[in-house]
Each structure stands twice: as C-alpha cells, then as structure tokens.
Amino acid sequence: MNRIFTACAVLLLCTLSAEQSIAQFNLKKAVSGASKTVQAVTLTDEQMAAYVKEYIDWMDKNNKVCTEDDPYTVRLKKLTEGLTDVEGIPLNFKVYHVTDVNAFACADGSVRVFSSLMDIMSDEELLGVIGHEVGHVAHKDSKKGFRTALLTSALKDGISSKGGKAAALTESQLGSLGEALINANYSQKQEREADDYGYEFLKKTGKNPWAMALSFHKLKQMQEEAGANKSSKLNQLFSTHPDLDARIKRMEERATSEGIAKP
C-alpha cells in the first residue's frame, strides 16, 4: 500500500470529478522551486515531534475536517473502536471531507482518512488500509520518511534550530515538505513488514485480519480500472511496491491457516 504522507504514510492520490461539491485536498505547493544546498541539521526527537505536530496541525487547518456528528466521523469512530495506540503511540482519527481518494498516518499517531476513500471502501477494506499504515508508524518508517523529507525539502533554505527549539516552518516550506512526502517511497521490505504488522495489530485488537487481503483486493480492482496507462498516478505508485497479487495471497493464506473466517 502506499503513503499520503509518511510522517505521513501516503496511500493513493486519485482525484474524483471536479464537478463534485466538496473541495479537493489542500496541499499548498512551495512558492519557490529553486534548489538550494541543504544545511546539515541535527534534529532531536523532541524537535522532530514539534515539526510533526506543526505539520498535522497545518493539514487539519487547511482541509475540511468532518465534525464529530458527521456520518463519516461516526462511521470511522465505530470502525476504529479499540484502536487506541500503537507501540505506546496514541492514535487519533479524523476524516477530511475532500474529493481525493486517500488516507495517511503520521509518526505521532495521527490517522487521516479521506471521505471519498470511505465512499468506495467497505469497513473491512478501510480497516486493512488503517492496519497497514499503522504498521509503518510502528516500525518508525513514517518517522524516518518525515525526517528525510524535512531535511531535503522544508529545510533546504537553511533553517536551523536555536536554543534547542525547532524553528517554525513557513507556508512555502510546509508545502515543499508535503510535496517531498508524497513523492517518497517505502522499500518493498518495509511494505511487507507493514502488512505483517497490520495483520497482527488488527487481530490483537479484536478486528478480523482478513481486512488486509480485502483492502488489497480493492486496490487491485482500482489498479485494473486504471488500465494500462503507465502515467496514471495509481500505476506510478504501485510500480515501486510489492506485487498486489502476492500480497493478497500472503494475507489470505495466513488467515486461512489460522482458521479465521472471511467476513
């Protein structure tokens, strides 16, 4: 599966019809595209946490977050009941009411699901997406990806910390960071490990781990619908990830061998 961002871990970045009334996902692009030398910056865990918080706060502010009583939020709350933390990191969930089909998890445990993804996925399929993304958080893939993107994009202007406090990012740098995160890739090994963690995570929290295979089936269907268009965002994303058929087979065989009933 892929990332919306790996602090953020990105899943898909497909956009539905622009004629729809809801807004597109807001990821402000950097004002300046000039390439500058990256200054060597050492970030402490505390500074990294501050940057992740700044980024997710910016994302929540610049995208329409569904209210507590919105049907999307109510559905996600019911679906994620019992999913409280991963490796000691508290999880928090919100829904963005946007046309893009996507979801992401940040290193601080923030999970954001897009309403248009919820429109096309069943509860089980959504759980598989969440389980996988949580796996990246647990293995610190999200944190490593965020650090790399931060140092190579948002900090390309030479921002440094002063007095142990991380300097605030500008609008332009936040946008540049988002672009770098979207274009980042996990290794196939990281993807497989996130699959395995997601399976165990769902099983441990009382969810049916068949969700992993079912989510991959849905992504496979979407990939097939995209056709042979190699330039499509969906096919570009999956070109660097483990074969979906193999991932489906692994998860199905595991659930079957453990005698878990398919929902």
Coordinates of C-alpha atoms in Angstrom, one line a residue:
M1 CA 0.0 0.0 0.0
N2 CA 1.3 3.4 -0.3
R3 CA 1.6 6.6 1.5
I4 CA -0.2 10.1 1.7
F5 CA 2.5 11.0 3.5
T6 CA 4.8 9.2 5.6
A7 CA 5.0 11.2 8.6
C8 CA 2.9 10.7 6.9
A9 CA 2.3 7.5 5.1
V10 CA 0.5 8.0 1.6
L11 CA -2.0 5.5 0.3
L12 CA -3.4 6.7 -3.0
L13 CA -3.7 10.1 -4.6
C14 CA -6.6 9.9 -7.0
T15 CA -9.0 12.8 -7.6
L16 CA -12.6 12.3 -8.4
S17 CA -14.7 14.6 -10.6
A18 CA -14.1 18.3 -10.1
E19 CA -17.8 18.8 -10.5
Q20 CA -18.4 17.4 -7.1
S21 CA -19.3 20.0 -4.4
I22 CA -16.7 19.0 -1.9
A23 CA -13.2 20.5 -2.1
Q24 CA -10.0 18.9 -3.3
F25 CA -7.3 18.1 -0.8
N26 CA -5.3 21.2 0.1
L27 CA -1.6 20.7 -0.2
K28 CA -0.1 24.2 -0.8
K29 CA 2.8 24.0 -3.2
A30 CA 6.1 25.7 -2.4
V31 CA 6.3 29.3 -3.7
S32 CA 10.0 28.9 -4.7
G33 CA 11.2 25.9 -6.7
A34 CA 14.8 27.0 -6.5
S35 CA 17.2 24.2 -5.5
K36 CA 19.4 25.2 -2.6
T37 CA 22.1 23.5 -0.6
V38 CA 20.7 21.6 2.4
Q39 CA 22.3 22.8 5.6
A40 CA 23.4 20.0 8.0
V41 CA 20.9 20.0 10.8
T42 CA 20.7 17.6 13.7
L43 CA 17.2 17.1 14.9
T44 CA 16.4 15.7 18.3
D45 CA 13.3 13.5 18.9
E46 CA 11.7 16.5 20.6
Q47 CA 12.3 18.8 17.7
M48 CA 11.0 16.1 15.3
A49 CA 7.8 15.7 17.3
A50 CA 7.4 19.5 17.2
Y51 CA 7.7 19.5 13.4
V52 CA 5.2 16.6 13.0
K53 CA 2.7 18.4 15.2
E54 CA 3.1 21.6 13.3
Y55 CA 2.6 19.8 10.0
I56 CA -0.5 17.8 11.1
D57 CA -2.0 21.0 12.7
W58 CA -1.5 22.8 9.4
M59 CA -3.1 20.0 7.4
D60 CA -6.1 19.9 9.8
K61 CA -6.4 23.7 9.5
N62 CA -6.2 23.8 5.7
N63 CA -8.6 20.9 4.9
K64 CA -12.2 20.5 5.9
V65 CA -12.3 18.2 8.9
C66 CA -15.7 16.4 9.4
T67 CA -17.4 17.3 12.6
E68 CA -18.0 14.9 15.5
D69 CA -21.6 14.3 14.5
D70 CA -20.9 13.9 10.8
P71 CA -21.8 10.5 9.4
Y72 CA -18.3 10.0 8.1
T73 CA -16.8 10.7 11.6
V74 CA -19.4 8.5 13.3
R75 CA -18.6 5.6 10.9
L76 CA -14.9 5.9 11.4
K77 CA -15.2 6.1 15.2
K78 CA -17.3 2.9 15.3
L79 CA -14.9 1.2 12.9
T80 CA -11.7 2.1 14.9
E81 CA -13.2 1.4 18.3
G82 CA -10.4 -0.3 20.4
L83 CA -7.6 1.1 18.2
T84 CA -6.2 3.3 20.9
D85 CA -2.4 3.1 20.4
V86 CA 0.4 1.5 18.5
E87 CA 3.7 0.7 20.4
G88 CA 2.8 3.2 23.0
I89 CA 1.9 6.0 20.5
P90 CA -1.7 7.2 21.0
L91 CA -3.8 7.0 17.8
N92 CA -6.2 9.8 16.8
F93 CA -8.5 9.7 13.8
K94 CA -10.2 12.3 11.7
V95 CA -11.9 12.5 8.3
Y96 CA -11.1 15.0 5.6
H97 CA -14.2 15.8 3.5
V98 CA -12.4 16.0 0.2
T99 CA -12.7 14.6 -3.3
D100 CA -9.3 12.9 -3.3
V101 CA -9.2 9.1 -2.6
N102 CA -6.5 8.8 0.1
A103 CA -5.5 8.2 3.7
F104 CA -2.4 8.7 5.7
A105 CA -0.8 8.1 9.1
C106 CA 1.7 10.4 10.8
A107 CA 4.6 9.5 13.1
D108 CA 2.7 11.0 16.1
G109 CA -0.2 8.5 15.6
S110 CA -2.5 10.9 13.7
V111 CA -4.5 9.0 11.1
R112 CA -6.5 10.9 8.5
V113 CA -9.0 9.2 6.2
F114 CA -10.5 10.9 3.2
S115 CA -14.3 10.9 2.8
S116 CA -14.0 9.8 -0.9
L117 CA -12.0 6.8 0.1
M118 CA -14.7 5.9 2.6
D119 CA -17.3 6.2 -0.2
I120 CA -15.7 3.4 -2.2
M121 CA -14.4 1.1 0.5
S122 CA -16.3 -1.3 2.9
D123 CA -15.5 -1.2 6.6
E124 CA -13.2 -4.2 6.3
E125 CA -11.3 -2.7 3.4
L126 CA -10.8 0.6 5.3
L127 CA -9.5 -1.4 8.3
G128 CA -6.9 -3.0 6.1
V129 CA -5.7 0.4 4.9
I130 CA -5.5 1.6 8.5
G131 CA -3.8 -1.5 9.7
H132 CA -1.1 -1.2 7.0
E133 CA -0.5 2.5 7.7
V134 CA -0.3 1.9 11.5
G135 CA 2.4 -0.7 10.6
H136 CA 4.5 2.0 9.1
V137 CA 4.1 4.1 12.3
A138 CA 5.0 1.1 14.5
H139 CA 8.2 0.4 12.5
K140 CA 9.1 4.1 12.5
D141 CA 9.1 4.2 8.7
S142 CA 6.8 7.2 9.0
K143 CA 9.2 9.0 11.3
K144 CA 12.3 8.2 9.1
G145 CA 10.4 9.3 6.0
F146 CA 9.4 12.6 7.6
R147 CA 12.9 13.3 8.8
T148 CA 14.3 12.7 5.3
A149 CA 11.7 14.9 3.6
L150 CA 12.2 17.6 6.2
L151 CA 15.9 17.8 5.7
T152 CA 15.8 17.6 1.9
S153 CA 12.8 19.9 1.3
A154 CA 11.4 22.1 4.0
L155 CA 14.8 22.9 5.4
K156 CA 16.5 23.4 2.1
D157 CA 16.6 27.2 2.9
G158 CA 19.0 26.6 5.7
I159 CA 16.6 26.7 8.7
S160 CA 18.3 25.6 11.9
S161 CA 17.2 25.2 15.5
K162 CA 18.1 27.8 18.1
G163 CA 18.3 27.2 21.8
G164 CA 17.1 23.7 21.3
K165 CA 13.8 24.8 19.8
A166 CA 13.0 23.9 16.2
A167 CA 12.3 27.0 14.0
A168 CA 8.8 27.3 12.7
L169 CA 8.1 26.4 9.1
T170 CA 6.8 28.9 6.6
E171 CA 3.7 28.2 4.4
S172 CA 6.1 27.7 1.5
Q173 CA 8.2 25.2 3.4
L174 CA 5.2 23.3 4.7
G175 CA 4.1 22.9 1.1
S176 CA 7.5 21.8 0.0
L177 CA 7.6 19.3 2.8
G178 CA 4.2 17.9 1.7
E179 CA 5.4 17.5 -1.9
A180 CA 8.5 15.6 -0.7
L181 CA 6.4 13.3 1.4
I182 CA 4.0 12.5 -1.4
N183 CA 7.0 11.6 -3.7
A184 CA 8.7 9.5 -1.1
N185 CA 8.7 5.7 -1.3
Y186 CA 8.9 2.8 1.1
S187 CA 11.0 -0.2 0.3
Q188 CA 9.3 -3.5 -0.6
K189 CA 10.7 -4.9 2.6
Q190 CA 9.1 -2.0 4.6
E191 CA 5.8 -2.6 2.8
R192 CA 5.8 -6.4 3.6
E193 CA 6.7 -5.7 7.2
A194 CA 3.9 -3.1 7.5
D195 CA 1.5 -5.7 6.0
D196 CA 2.5 -8.3 8.7
Y197 CA 2.3 -5.8 11.5
G198 CA -1.1 -4.6 10.3
Y199 CA -2.4 -8.2 10.3
E200 CA -1.2 -8.8 13.8
F201 CA -2.4 -5.4 15.0
L202 CA -5.9 -6.0 13.8
K203 CA -6.1 -9.5 15.2
K204 CA -4.7 -8.3 18.6
T205 CA -7.3 -5.5 18.8
G206 CA -10.2 -7.8 18.0
K207 CA -10.6 -7.0 14.4
N208 CA -10.7 -9.5 11.6
P209 CA -7.3 -9.6 9.9
W210 CA -8.9 -10.7 6.6
A211 CA -9.2 -6.9 6.2
M212 CA -5.7 -6.8 4.9
A213 CA -6.4 -9.1 2.0
L214 CA -9.7 -7.4 1.3
S215 CA -8.1 -4.0 1.1
F216 CA -5.5 -5.3 -1.3
H217 CA -8.3 -6.8 -3.4
K218 CA -9.9 -3.3 -3.6
L219 CA -6.6 -1.7 -4.6
K220 CA -6.1 -4.4 -7.2
Q221 CA -9.5 -3.6 -8.6
M222 CA -8.7 0.1 -8.8
Q223 CA -5.4 -0.6 -10.4
E224 CA -7.1 -2.7 -13.1
E225 CA -9.7 0.0 -13.7
A226 CA -6.8 2.4 -14.2
G227 CA -5.8 0.1 -17.1
A228 CA -2.5 0.1 -18.9
N229 CA -2.0 3.9 -18.5
K230 CA 1.5 3.9 -17.1
S231 CA 1.3 7.6 -16.5
S232 CA -1.6 7.2 -14.1
K233 CA -0.8 8.2 -10.5
L234 CA -2.1 4.8 -9.3
N235 CA 0.1 2.7 -11.5
Q236 CA 3.1 5.0 -10.8
L237 CA 2.6 4.4 -7.1
F238 CA 2.3 0.7 -7.3
S239 CA 5.3 0.4 -9.7
T240 CA 7.7 0.6 -6.7
H241 CA 5.7 -1.7 -4.3
P242 CA 5.3 -5.4 -3.9
D243 CA 3.0 -7.2 -6.3
L244 CA -0.6 -6.9 -5.1
D245 CA -1.4 -10.5 -6.1
A246 CA 1.5 -11.7 -3.9
R247 CA 0.3 -9.6 -1.0
I248 CA -3.2 -10.8 -1.4
K249 CA -2.0 -14.4 -1.4
R250 CA 0.2 -14.0 1.7
M251 CA -2.6 -12.5 3.7
E252 CA -5.3 -14.9 2.6
E253 CA -3.1 -18.0 3.2
R254 CA -2.2 -16.7 6.7
A255 CA -5.8 -16.0 7.7
T256 CA -6.9 -19.4 6.2
S257 CA -4.1 -21.3 8.0
E258 CA -5.2 -19.7 11.3
G259 CA -8.8 -20.8 10.8
I260 CA -10.1 -17.2 10.7
A261 CA -13.5 -16.8 8.9
K262 CA -13.6 -14.5 6.0
P263 CA -16.2 -11.7 6.6

